[in-house]
PDB file of C-alpha atoms in Angstrom:
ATOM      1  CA  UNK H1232       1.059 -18.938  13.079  1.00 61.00           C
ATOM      2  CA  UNK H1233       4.192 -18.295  15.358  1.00 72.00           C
ATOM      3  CA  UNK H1234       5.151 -15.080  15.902  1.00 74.00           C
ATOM      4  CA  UNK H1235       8.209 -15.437  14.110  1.00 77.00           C
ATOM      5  CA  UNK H1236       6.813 -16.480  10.747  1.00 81.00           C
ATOM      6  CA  UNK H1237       4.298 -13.418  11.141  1.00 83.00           C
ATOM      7  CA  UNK H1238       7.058 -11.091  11.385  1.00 85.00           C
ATOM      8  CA  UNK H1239       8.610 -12.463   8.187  1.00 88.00           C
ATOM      9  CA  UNK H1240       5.840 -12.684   6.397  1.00 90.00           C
ATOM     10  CA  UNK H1241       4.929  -8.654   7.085  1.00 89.00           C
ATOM     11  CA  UNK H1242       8.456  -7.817   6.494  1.00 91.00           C
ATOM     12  CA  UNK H1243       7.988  -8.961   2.799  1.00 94.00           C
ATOM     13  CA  UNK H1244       4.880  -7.292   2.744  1.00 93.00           C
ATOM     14  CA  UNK H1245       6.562  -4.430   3.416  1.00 93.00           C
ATOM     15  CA  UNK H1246       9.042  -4.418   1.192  1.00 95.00           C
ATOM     16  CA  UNK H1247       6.967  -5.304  -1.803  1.00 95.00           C
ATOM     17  CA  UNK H1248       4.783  -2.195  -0.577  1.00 93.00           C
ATOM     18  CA  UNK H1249       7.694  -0.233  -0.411  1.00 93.00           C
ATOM     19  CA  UNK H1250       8.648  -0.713  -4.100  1.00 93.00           C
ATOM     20  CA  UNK H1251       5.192  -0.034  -5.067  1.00 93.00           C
ATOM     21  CA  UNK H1252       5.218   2.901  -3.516  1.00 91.00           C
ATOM     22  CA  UNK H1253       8.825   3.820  -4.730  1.00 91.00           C
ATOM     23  CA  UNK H1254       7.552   3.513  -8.044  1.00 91.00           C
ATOM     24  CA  UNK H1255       3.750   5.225  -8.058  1.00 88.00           C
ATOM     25  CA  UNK H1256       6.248   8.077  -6.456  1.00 84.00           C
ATOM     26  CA  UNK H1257       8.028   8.406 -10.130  1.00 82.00           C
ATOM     27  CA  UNK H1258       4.738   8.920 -11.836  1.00 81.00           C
ATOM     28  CA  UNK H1259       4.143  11.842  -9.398  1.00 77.00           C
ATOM     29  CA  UNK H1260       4.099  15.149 -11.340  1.00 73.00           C
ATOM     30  CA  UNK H1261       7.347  17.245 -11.140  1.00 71.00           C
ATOM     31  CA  UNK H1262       8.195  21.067 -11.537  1.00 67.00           C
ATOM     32  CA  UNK H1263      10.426  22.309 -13.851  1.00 69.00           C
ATOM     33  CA  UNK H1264      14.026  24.129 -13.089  1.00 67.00           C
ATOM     34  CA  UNK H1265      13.536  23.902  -9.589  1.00 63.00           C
ATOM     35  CA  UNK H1266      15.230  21.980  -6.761  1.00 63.00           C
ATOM     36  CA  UNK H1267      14.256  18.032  -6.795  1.00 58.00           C
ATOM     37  CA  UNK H1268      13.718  17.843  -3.163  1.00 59.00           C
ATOM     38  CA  UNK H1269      10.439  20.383  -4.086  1.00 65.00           C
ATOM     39  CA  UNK H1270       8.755  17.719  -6.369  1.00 71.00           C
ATOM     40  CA  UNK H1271       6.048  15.878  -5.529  1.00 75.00           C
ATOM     41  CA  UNK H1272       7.320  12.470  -5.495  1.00 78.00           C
ATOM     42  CA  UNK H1273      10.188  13.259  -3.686  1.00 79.00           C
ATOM     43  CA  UNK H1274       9.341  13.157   0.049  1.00 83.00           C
ATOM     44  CA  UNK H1275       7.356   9.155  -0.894  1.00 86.00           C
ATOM     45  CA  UNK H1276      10.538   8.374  -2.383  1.00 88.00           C
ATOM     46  CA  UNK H1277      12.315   8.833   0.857  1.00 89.00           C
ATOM     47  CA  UNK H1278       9.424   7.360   3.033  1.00 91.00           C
ATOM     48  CA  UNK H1279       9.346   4.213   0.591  1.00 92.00           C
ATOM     49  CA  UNK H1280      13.075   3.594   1.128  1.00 94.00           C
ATOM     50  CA  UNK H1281      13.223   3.942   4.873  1.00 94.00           C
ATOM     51  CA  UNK H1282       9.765   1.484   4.763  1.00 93.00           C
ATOM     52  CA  UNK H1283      12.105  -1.058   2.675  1.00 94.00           C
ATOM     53  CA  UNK H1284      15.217  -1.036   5.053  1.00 95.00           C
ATOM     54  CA  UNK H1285      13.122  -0.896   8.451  1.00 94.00           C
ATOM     55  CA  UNK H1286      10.879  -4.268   6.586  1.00 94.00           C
ATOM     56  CA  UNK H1287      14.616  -5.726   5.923  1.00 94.00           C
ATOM     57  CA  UNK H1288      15.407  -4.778   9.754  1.00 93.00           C
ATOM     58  CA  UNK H1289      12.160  -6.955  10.587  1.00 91.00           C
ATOM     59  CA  UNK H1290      13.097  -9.977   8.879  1.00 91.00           C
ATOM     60  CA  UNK H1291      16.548 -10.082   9.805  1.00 91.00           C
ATOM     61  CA  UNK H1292      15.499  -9.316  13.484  1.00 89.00           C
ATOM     62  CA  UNK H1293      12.819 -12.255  12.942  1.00 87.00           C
ATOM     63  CA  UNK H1294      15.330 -14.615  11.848  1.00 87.00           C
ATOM     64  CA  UNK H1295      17.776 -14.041  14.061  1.00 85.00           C
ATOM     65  CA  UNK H1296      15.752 -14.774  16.981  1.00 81.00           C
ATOM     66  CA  UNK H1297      14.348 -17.884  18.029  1.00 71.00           C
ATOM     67  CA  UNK H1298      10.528 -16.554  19.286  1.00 63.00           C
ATOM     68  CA  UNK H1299       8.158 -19.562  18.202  1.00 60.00           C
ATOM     69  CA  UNK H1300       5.044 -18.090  20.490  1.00 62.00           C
ATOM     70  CA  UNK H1301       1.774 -18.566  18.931  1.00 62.00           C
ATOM     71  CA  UNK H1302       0.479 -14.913  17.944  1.00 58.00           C
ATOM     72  CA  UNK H1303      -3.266 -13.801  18.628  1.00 62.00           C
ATOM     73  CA  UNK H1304      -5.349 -11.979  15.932  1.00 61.00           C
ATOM     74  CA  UNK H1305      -6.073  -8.378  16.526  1.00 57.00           C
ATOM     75  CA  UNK H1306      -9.393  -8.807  15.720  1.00 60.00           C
ATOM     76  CA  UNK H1307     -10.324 -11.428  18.370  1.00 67.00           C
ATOM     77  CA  UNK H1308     -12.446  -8.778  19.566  1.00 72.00           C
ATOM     78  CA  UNK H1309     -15.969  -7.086  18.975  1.00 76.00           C
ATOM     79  CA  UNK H1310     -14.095  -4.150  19.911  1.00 79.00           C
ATOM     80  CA  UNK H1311     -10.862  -3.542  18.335  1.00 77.00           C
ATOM     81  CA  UNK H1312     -12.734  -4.820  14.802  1.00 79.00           C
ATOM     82  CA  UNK H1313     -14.983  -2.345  15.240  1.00 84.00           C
ATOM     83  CA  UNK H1314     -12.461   0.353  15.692  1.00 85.00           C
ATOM     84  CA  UNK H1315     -10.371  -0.887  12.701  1.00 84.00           C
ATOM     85  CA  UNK H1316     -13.656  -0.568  10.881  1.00 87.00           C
ATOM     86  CA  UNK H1317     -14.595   2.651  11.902  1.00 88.00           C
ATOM     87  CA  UNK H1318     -11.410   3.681  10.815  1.00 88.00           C
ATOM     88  CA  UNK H1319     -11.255   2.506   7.012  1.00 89.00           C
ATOM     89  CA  UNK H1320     -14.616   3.876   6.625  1.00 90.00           C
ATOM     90  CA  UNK H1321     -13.427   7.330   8.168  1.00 91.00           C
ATOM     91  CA  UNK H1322     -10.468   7.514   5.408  1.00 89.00           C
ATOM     92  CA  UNK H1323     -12.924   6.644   2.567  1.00 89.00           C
ATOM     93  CA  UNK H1324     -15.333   9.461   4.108  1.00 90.00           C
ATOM     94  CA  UNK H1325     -12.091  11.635   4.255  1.00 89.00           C
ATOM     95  CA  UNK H1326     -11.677  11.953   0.929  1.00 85.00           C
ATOM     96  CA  UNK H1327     -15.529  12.816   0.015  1.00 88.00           C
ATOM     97  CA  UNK H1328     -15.640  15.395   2.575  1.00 89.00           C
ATOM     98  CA  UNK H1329     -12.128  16.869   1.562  1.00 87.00           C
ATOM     99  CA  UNK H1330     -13.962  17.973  -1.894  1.00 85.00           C
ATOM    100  CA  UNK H1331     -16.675  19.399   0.021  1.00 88.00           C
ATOM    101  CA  UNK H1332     -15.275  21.221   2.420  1.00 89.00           C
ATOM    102  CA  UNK H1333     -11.849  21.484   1.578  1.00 87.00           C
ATOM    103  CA  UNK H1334      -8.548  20.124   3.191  1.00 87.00           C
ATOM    104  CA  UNK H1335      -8.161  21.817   6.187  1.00 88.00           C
ATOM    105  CA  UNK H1336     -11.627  21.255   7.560  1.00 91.00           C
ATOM    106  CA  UNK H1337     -12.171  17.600   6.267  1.00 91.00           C
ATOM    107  CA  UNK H1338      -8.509  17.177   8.140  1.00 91.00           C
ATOM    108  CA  UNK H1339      -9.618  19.002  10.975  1.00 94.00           C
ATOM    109  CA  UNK H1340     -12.562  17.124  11.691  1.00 93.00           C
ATOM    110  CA  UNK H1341     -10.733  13.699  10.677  1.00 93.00           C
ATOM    111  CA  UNK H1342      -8.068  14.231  12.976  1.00 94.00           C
ATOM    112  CA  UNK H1343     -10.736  15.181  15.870  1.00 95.00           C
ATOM    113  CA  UNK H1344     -13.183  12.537  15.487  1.00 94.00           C
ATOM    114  CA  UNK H1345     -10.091   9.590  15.242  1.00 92.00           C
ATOM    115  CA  UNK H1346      -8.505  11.039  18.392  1.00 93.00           C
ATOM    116  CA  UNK H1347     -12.023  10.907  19.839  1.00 92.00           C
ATOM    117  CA  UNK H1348     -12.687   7.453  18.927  1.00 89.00           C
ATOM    118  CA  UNK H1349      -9.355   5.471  19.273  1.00 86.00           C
ATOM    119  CA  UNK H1350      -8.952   7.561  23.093  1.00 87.00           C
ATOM    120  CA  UNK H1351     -10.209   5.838  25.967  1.00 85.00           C
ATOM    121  CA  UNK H1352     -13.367   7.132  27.405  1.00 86.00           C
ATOM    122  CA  UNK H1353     -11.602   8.297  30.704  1.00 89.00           C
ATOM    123  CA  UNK H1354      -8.705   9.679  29.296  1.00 89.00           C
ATOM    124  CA  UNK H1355     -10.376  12.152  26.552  1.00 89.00           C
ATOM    125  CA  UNK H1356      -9.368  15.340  27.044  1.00 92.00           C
ATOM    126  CA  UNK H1357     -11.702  17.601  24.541  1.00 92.00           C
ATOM    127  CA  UNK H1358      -9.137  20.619  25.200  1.00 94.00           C
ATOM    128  CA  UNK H1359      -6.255  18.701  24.012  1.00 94.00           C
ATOM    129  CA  UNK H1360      -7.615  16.367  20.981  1.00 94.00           C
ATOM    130  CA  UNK H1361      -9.076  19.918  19.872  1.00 95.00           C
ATOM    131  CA  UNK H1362      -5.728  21.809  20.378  1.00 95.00           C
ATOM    132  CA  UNK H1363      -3.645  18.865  18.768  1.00 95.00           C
ATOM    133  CA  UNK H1364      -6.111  19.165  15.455  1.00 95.00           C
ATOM    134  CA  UNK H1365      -5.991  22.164  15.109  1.00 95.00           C
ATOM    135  CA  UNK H1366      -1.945  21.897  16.087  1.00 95.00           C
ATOM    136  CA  UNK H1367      -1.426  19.531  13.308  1.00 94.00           C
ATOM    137  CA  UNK H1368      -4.089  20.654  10.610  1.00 92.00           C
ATOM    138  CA  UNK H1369      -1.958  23.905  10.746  1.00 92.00           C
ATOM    139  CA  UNK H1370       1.204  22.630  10.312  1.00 93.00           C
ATOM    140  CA  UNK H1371       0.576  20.527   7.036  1.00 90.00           C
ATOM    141  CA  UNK H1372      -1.017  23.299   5.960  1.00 88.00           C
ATOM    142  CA  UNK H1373       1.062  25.560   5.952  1.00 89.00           C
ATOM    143  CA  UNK H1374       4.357  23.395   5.098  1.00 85.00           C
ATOM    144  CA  UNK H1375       2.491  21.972   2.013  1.00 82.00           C
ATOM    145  CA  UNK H1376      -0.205  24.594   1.143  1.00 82.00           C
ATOM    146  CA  UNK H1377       2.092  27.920   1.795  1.00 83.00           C
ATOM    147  CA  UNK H1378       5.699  27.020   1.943  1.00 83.00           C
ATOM    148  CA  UNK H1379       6.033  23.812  -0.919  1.00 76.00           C
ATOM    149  CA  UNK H1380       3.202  25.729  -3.072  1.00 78.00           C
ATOM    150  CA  UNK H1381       0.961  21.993  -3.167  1.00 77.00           C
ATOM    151  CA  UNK H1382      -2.340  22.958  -4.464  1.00 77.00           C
ATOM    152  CA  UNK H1383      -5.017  21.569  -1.967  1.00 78.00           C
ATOM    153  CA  UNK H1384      -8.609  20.735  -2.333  1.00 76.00           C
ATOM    154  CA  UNK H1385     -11.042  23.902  -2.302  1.00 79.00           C
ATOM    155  CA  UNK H1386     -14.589  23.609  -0.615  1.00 75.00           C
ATOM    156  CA  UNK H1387     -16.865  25.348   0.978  1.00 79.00           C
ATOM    157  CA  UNK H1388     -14.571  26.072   3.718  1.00 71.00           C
ATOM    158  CA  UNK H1389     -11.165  26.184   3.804  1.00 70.00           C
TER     159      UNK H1389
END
C-alpha cells in the first residue's frame, strides 16, 4: 500500500471516529442551569471536531500530493509490537487499578511506568519521568477533580 492511499484511508478513519465520538459526547450527562462549556460532553465535542477537520486536512494533503512510496508496517518489528502491546494491555490494567486505588495513583503509576517503557534505556531519567507524573497527575486533578467538580474514582488511595 502506497503511502498515499494509507493516508486517505486513515483520514476516513478519522473522520468516521470523529462523528462517533461527536455523538457518544451527546449522551454524556449534563448539569443543570449552569454554563455549557462545564458539561461533560463538552470538551469531546470540541476534540471530536478538531479530529474531523485535521482527518479532512489529511486527505486533502494526501490528494494533493503525488507521494506513491511503498509504506512499511509499524509492526515489522519484535520490538515496536511488543511495545504497542504492552501498551493496550497497560490501558485495560488502567482502568482495574483506577477502582482500586483510585485516579490519581492508578494515573500516577500509568503515566510512570509508560514513560519508563516507551524511553530509551540511555535516555531515562528517573528524576524527570517521576517529576513529569507527578507534574501531570496534578494538573488533571485538580482542573477536573477541584475546579470542574468531575467526580473521580475512590480507592484505597487517592
Amino acid at each position: 500500500m502506497t503511502k498515499k492511499n494509507s493516508d486517505i484511508i486513515a483520514g476516513i478513519v478519522f473522520f468516521a471516529f470523529a462523528g462517533l465520538l461527536y455523538i457518544a459526547a451527546g449522551f454524556m450527562p449534563t448539569r443543570t442551569g449552569g454554563i455549557a462549556a462545564l458539561n461533560t460532553g463538552f470538551y469531546p465535542r470540541i476534540l471530536a471536531f478538531l479530529l474531523a477537520v485535521l482527518s479532512v486536512l489529511m486527505v486533502i494533503e494526501a490528494i494533493r500530493t503525488q507521494n506513491t512510496t511503498n509504506v512499511q508496517s509499524w509492526w515489522t518489528t519484535k520490538t515496536a509490537f511488543l511495545m504497542f502491546f504492552v501498551t493496550l494491555v497497560m490501558l485495560v490494567l488502567y482502568v482495574f487499578i483506577m477502582k482500586i486505588f483510585g485516579f490519581a495513583t492508578a494515573s500516577f503509576l500509568f503515566i510512570t511506568s509508560l514513560m519508563w517503557m516507551l524511553t530509551d534505556k540511555q535516555e531515562r531519567k528517573p528524576v524527570l519521568i517521576l517529576g513529569v507524573s507527578v507534574g501531570i497527575t496534578a494538573i488533571i486533578y485538580i482542573i477536573f477533580k477541584m475546579i470542574l467538580s468531575i467526580p473521580f474514582p475512590q480507592g484505597l488511595l487517592i
